[in-house]
PDB file of C-alpha atoms in Angstrom:
ATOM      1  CA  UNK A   1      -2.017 114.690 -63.757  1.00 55.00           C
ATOM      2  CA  UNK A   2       0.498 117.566 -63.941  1.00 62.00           C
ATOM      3  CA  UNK A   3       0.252 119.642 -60.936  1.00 64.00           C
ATOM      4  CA  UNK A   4       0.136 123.573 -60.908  1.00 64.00           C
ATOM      5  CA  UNK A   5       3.484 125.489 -59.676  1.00 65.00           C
ATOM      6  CA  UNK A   6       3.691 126.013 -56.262  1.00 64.00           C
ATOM      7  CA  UNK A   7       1.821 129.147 -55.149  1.00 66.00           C
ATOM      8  CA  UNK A   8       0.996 130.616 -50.923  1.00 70.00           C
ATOM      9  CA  UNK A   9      -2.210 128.672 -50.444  1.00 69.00           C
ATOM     10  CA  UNK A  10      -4.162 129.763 -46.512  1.00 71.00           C
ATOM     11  CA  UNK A  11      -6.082 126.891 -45.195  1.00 70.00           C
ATOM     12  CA  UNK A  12      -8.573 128.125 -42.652  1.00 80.00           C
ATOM     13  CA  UNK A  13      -9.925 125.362 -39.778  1.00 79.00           C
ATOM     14  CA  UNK A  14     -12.583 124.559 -42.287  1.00 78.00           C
ATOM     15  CA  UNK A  15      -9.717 122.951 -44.978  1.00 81.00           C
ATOM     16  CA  UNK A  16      -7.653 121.190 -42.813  1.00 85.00           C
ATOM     17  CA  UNK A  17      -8.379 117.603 -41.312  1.00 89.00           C
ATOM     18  CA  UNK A  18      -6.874 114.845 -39.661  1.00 91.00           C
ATOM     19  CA  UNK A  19      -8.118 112.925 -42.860  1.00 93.00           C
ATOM     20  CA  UNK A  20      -4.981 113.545 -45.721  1.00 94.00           C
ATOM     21  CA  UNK A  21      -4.960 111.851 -49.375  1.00 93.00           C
ATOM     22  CA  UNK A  22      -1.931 111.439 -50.712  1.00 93.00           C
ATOM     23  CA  UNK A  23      -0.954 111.033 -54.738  1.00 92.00           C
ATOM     24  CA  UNK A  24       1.686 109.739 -56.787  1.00 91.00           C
ATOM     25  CA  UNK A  25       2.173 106.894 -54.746  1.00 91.00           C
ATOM     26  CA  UNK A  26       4.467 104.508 -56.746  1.00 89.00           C
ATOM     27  CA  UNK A  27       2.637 101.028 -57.628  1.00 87.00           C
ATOM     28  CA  UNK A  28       4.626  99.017 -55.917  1.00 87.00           C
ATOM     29  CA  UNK A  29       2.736  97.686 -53.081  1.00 87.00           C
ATOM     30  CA  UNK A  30       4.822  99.869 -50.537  1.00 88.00           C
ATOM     31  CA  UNK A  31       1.496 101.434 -48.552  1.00 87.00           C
ATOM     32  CA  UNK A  32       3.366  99.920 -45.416  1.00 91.00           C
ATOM     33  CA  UNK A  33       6.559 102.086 -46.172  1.00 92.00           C
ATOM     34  CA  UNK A  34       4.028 105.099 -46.424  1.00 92.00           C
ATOM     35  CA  UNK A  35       2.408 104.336 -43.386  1.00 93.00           C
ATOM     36  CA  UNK A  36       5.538 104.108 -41.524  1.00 93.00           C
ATOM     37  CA  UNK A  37       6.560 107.544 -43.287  1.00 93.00           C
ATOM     38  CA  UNK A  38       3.231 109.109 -42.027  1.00 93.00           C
ATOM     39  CA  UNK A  39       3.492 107.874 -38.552  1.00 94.00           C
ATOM     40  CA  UNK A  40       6.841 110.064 -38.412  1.00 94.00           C
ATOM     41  CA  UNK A  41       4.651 112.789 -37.733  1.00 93.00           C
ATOM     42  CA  UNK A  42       2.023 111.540 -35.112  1.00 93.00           C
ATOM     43  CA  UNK A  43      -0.136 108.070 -34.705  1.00 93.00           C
ATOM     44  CA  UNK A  44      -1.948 106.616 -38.289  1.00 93.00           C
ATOM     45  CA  UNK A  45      -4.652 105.172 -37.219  1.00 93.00           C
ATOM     46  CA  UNK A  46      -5.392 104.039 -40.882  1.00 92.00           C
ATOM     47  CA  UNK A  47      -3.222 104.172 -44.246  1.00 93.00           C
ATOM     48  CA  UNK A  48      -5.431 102.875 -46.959  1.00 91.00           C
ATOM     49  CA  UNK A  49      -5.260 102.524 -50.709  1.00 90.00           C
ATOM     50  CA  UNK A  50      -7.927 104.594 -52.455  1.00 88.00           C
ATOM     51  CA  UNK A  51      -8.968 102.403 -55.458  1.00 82.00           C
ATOM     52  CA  UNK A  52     -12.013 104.315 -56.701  1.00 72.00           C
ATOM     53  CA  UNK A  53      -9.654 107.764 -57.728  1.00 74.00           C
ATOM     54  CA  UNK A  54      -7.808 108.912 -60.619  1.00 76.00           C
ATOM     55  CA  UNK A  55      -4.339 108.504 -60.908  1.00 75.00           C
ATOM     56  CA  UNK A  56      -1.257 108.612 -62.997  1.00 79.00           C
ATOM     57  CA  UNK A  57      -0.341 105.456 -64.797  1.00 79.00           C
ATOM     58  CA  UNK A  58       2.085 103.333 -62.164  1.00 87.00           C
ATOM     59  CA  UNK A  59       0.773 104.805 -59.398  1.00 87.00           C
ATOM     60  CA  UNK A  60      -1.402 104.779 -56.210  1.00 88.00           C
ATOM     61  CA  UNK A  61      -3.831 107.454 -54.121  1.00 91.00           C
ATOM     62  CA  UNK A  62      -3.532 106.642 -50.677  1.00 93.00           C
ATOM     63  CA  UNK A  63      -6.315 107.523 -47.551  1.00 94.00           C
ATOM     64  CA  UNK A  64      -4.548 108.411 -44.181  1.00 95.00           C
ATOM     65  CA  UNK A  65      -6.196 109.090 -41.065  1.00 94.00           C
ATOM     66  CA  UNK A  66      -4.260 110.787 -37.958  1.00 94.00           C
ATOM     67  CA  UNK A  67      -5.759 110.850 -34.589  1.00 91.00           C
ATOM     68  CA  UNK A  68      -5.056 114.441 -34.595  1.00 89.00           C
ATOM     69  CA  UNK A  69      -5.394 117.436 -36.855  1.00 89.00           C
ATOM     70  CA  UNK A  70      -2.080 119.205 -35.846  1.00 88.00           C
ATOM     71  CA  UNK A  71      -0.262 115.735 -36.575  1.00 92.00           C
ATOM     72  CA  UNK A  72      -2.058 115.880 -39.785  1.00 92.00           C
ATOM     73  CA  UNK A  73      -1.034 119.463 -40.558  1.00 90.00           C
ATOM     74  CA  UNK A  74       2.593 119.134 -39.567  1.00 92.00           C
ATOM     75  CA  UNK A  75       2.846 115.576 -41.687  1.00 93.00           C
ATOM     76  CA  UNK A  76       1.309 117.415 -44.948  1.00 92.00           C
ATOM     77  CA  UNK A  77       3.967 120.659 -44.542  1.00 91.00           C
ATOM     78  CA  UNK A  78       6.807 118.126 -44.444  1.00 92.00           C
ATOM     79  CA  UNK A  79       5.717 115.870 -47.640  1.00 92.00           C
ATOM     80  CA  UNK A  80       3.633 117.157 -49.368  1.00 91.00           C
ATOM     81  CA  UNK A  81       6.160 117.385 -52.509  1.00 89.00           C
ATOM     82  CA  UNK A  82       9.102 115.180 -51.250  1.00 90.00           C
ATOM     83  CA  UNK A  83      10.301 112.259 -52.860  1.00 91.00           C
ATOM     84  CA  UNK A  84       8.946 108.917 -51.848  1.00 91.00           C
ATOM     85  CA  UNK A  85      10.604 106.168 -53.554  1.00 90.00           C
ATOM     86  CA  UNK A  86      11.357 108.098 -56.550  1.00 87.00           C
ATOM     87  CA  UNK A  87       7.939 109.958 -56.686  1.00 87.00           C
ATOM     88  CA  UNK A  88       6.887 113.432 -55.640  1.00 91.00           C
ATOM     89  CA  UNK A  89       4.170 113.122 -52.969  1.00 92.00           C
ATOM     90  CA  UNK A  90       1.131 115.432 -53.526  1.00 91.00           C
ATOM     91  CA  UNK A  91      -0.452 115.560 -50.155  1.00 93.00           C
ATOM     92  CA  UNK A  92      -3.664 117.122 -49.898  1.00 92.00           C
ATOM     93  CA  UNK A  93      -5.905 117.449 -46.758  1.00 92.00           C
ATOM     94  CA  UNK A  94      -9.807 115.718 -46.896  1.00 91.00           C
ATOM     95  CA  UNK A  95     -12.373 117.486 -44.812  1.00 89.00           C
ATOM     96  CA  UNK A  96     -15.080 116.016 -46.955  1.00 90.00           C
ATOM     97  CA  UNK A  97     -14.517 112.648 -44.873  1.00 91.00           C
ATOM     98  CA  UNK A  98     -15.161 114.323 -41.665  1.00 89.00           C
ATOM     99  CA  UNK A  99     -18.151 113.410 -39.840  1.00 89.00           C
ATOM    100  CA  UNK A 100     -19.851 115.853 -37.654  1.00 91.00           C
ATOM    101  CA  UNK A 101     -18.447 114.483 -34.590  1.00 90.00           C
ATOM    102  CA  UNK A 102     -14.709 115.268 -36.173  1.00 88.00           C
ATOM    103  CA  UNK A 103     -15.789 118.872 -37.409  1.00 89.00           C
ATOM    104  CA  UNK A 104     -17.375 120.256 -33.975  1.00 90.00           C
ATOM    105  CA  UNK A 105     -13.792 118.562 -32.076  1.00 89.00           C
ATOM    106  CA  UNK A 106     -11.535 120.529 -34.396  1.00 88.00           C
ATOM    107  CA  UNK A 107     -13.361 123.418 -34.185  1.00 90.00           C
ATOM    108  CA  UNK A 108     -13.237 123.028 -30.701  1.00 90.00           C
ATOM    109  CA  UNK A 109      -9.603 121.878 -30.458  1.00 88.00           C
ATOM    110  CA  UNK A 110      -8.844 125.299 -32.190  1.00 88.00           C
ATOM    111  CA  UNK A 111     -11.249 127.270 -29.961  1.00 90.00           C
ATOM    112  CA  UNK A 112      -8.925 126.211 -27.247  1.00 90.00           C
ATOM    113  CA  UNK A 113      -5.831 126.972 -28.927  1.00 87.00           C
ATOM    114  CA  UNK A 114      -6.705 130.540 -29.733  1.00 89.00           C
ATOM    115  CA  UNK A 115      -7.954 131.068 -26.245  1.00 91.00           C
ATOM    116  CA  UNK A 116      -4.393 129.534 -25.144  1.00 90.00           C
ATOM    117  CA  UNK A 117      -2.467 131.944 -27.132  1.00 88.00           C
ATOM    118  CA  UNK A 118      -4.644 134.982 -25.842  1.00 89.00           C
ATOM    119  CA  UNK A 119      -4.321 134.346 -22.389  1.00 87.00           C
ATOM    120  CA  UNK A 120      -0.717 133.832 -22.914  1.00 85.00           C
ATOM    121  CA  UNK A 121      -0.138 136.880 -24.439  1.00 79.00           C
ATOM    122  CA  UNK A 122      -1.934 138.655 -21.641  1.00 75.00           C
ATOM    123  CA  UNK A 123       1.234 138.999 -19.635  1.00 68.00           C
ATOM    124  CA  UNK A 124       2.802 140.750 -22.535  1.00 65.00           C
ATOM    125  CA  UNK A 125       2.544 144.518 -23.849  1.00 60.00           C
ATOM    126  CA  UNK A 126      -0.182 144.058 -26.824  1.00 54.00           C
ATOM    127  CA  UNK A 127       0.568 145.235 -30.261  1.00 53.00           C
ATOM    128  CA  UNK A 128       4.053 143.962 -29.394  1.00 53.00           C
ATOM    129  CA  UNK A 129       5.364 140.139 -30.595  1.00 49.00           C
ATOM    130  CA  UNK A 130       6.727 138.013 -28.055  1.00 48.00           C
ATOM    131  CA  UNK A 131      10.109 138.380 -29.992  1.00 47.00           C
ATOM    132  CA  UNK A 132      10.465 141.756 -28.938  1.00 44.00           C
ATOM    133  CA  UNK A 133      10.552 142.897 -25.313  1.00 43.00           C
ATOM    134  CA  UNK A 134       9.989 146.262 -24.302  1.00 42.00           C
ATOM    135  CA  UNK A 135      10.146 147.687 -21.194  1.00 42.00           C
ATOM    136  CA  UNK A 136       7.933 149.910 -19.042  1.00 42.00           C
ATOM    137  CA  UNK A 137       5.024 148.933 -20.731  1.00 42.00           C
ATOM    138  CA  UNK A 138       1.328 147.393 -20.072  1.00 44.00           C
ATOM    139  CA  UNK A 139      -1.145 145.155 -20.935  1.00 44.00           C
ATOM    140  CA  UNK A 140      -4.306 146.054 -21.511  1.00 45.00           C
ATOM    141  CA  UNK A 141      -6.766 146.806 -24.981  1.00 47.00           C
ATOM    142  CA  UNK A 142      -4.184 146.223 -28.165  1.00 46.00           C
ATOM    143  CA  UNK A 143      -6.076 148.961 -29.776  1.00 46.00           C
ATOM    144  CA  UNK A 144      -6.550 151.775 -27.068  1.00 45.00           C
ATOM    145  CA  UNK A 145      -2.674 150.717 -26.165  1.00 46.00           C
ATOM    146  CA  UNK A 146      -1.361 151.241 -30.224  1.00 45.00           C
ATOM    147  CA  UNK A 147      -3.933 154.615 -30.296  1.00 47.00           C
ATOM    148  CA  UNK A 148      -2.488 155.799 -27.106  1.00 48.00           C
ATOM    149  CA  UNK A 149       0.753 155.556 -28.404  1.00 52.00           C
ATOM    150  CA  UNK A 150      -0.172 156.840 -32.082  1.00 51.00           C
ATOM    151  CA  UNK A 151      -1.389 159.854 -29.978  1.00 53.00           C
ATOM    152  CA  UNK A 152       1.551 159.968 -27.954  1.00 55.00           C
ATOM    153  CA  UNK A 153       4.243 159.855 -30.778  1.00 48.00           C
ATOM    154  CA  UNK A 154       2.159 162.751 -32.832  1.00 51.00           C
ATOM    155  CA  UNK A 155       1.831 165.048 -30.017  1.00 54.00           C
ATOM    156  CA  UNK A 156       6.230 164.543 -29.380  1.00 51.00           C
ATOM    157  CA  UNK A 157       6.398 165.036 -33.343  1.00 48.00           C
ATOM    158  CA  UNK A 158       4.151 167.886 -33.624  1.00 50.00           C
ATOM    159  CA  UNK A 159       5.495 169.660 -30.445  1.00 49.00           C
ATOM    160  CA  UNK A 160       9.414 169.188 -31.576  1.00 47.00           C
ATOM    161  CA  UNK A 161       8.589 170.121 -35.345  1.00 47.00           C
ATOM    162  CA  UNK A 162       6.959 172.935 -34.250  1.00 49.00           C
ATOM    163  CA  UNK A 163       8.246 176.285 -36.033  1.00 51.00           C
ATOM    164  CA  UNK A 164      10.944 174.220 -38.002  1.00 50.00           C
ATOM    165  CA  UNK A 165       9.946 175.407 -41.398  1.00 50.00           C
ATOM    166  CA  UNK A 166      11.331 172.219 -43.378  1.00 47.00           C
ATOM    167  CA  UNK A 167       8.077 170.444 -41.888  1.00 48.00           C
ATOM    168  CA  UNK A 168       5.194 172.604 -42.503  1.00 48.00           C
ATOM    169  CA  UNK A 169       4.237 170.799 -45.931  1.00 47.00           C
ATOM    170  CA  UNK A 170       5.841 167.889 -47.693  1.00 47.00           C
ATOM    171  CA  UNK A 171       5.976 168.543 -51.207  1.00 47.00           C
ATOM    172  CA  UNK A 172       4.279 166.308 -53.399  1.00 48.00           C
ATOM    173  CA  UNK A 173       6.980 165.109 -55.789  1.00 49.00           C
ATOM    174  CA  UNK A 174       8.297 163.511 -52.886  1.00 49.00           C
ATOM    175  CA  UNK A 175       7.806 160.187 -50.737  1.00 50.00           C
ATOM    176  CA  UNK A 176       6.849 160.583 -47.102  1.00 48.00           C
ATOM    177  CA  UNK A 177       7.262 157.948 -44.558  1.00 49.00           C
ATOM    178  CA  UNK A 178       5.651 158.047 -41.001  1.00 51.00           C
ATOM    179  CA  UNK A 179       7.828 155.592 -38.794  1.00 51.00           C
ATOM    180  CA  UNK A 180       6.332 154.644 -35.824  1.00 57.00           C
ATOM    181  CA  UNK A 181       8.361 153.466 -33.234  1.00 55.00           C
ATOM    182  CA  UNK A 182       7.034 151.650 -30.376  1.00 53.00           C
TER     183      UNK A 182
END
């Protein structure tokens, strides 16, 4: 089964899972090895061969469970496509195994993640990453803060252009930039 070159694929909460398959698995009776691989990244609570799918001559499809989707998420960055025992992995996540137990606790698990990283964020200025500080500024709404200071910015700019001749029109064989600055 040749595989498609690699390409940005988004997973939303929906595709990921704590359930992974993993391909290309050489024949060689080494689902041990892979479960020891696996647990690298977080508890395996079951690393099972998958004899009912299609596969490559010479090689396995393996079933691994995590007890966690973010152990699951950070184990499929890290091999999916790395060499195992002279193989490329293809890792792939498995929501179709999910019951509806493991669904509604991810979606949960997530639901308390985002509202982690909002609250946290609450102590900084919004609009603004936490990689750059700035000082003298608020929290408060992200949108009335980046309007405010859209507003602000144009009513400097228009004030100190005011009368300079050079920027009363902006011809149109030429590219205009607006930098905003915040």
């Amino acid at each position: 089964m040749p595989r498609e070159p690699a390409a940005v694929r988004v997973y939303t909460v929906c595709d990921e899972s704590k359930y992974l398959i993993v391909r290309n698995v050489p024949s060689l009776g080494c689902g041990d090895e892979l479960a020891c691989l696996f647990a690298t990244y977080g508890p395996v609570e079951e690393c099972t061969p998958m004899d009912a799918e299609d596969c490559e001559p010479y090689t396995d499809v393996f079933f691994i469970k995590f007890s966690q989707v973010s152990n699951a998420r950070f184990a499929k960055r890290k091999l999916d496509e790395s060499v195992f025992l002279g193989n490329l992995l293809q890792v792939s996540y498995a929501p179709q195994f999910e019951s509806l137990l493991d669904t509604k606790e991810k979606l949960e698990v997530r639901r308390k993640e985002v509202l982690g990283r909002m609250k946290s964020s609450a102590g900084r200025p919004e609009g603004l990453s936490h990689h750059s500080p700035v000082q003298g500024s608020s929290g408060g709404n992200s949108h009335h803060q980046m309007s405010f200071n859209k507003r602000e910015y144009m009513e400097t700019l228009h004030t100190s252009q005011n009368g300079d001749p050079r920027f009363s029109h902006v011809s149109s064989n030429k590219v205009c930039y607006t930098v905003i600055v915040k």
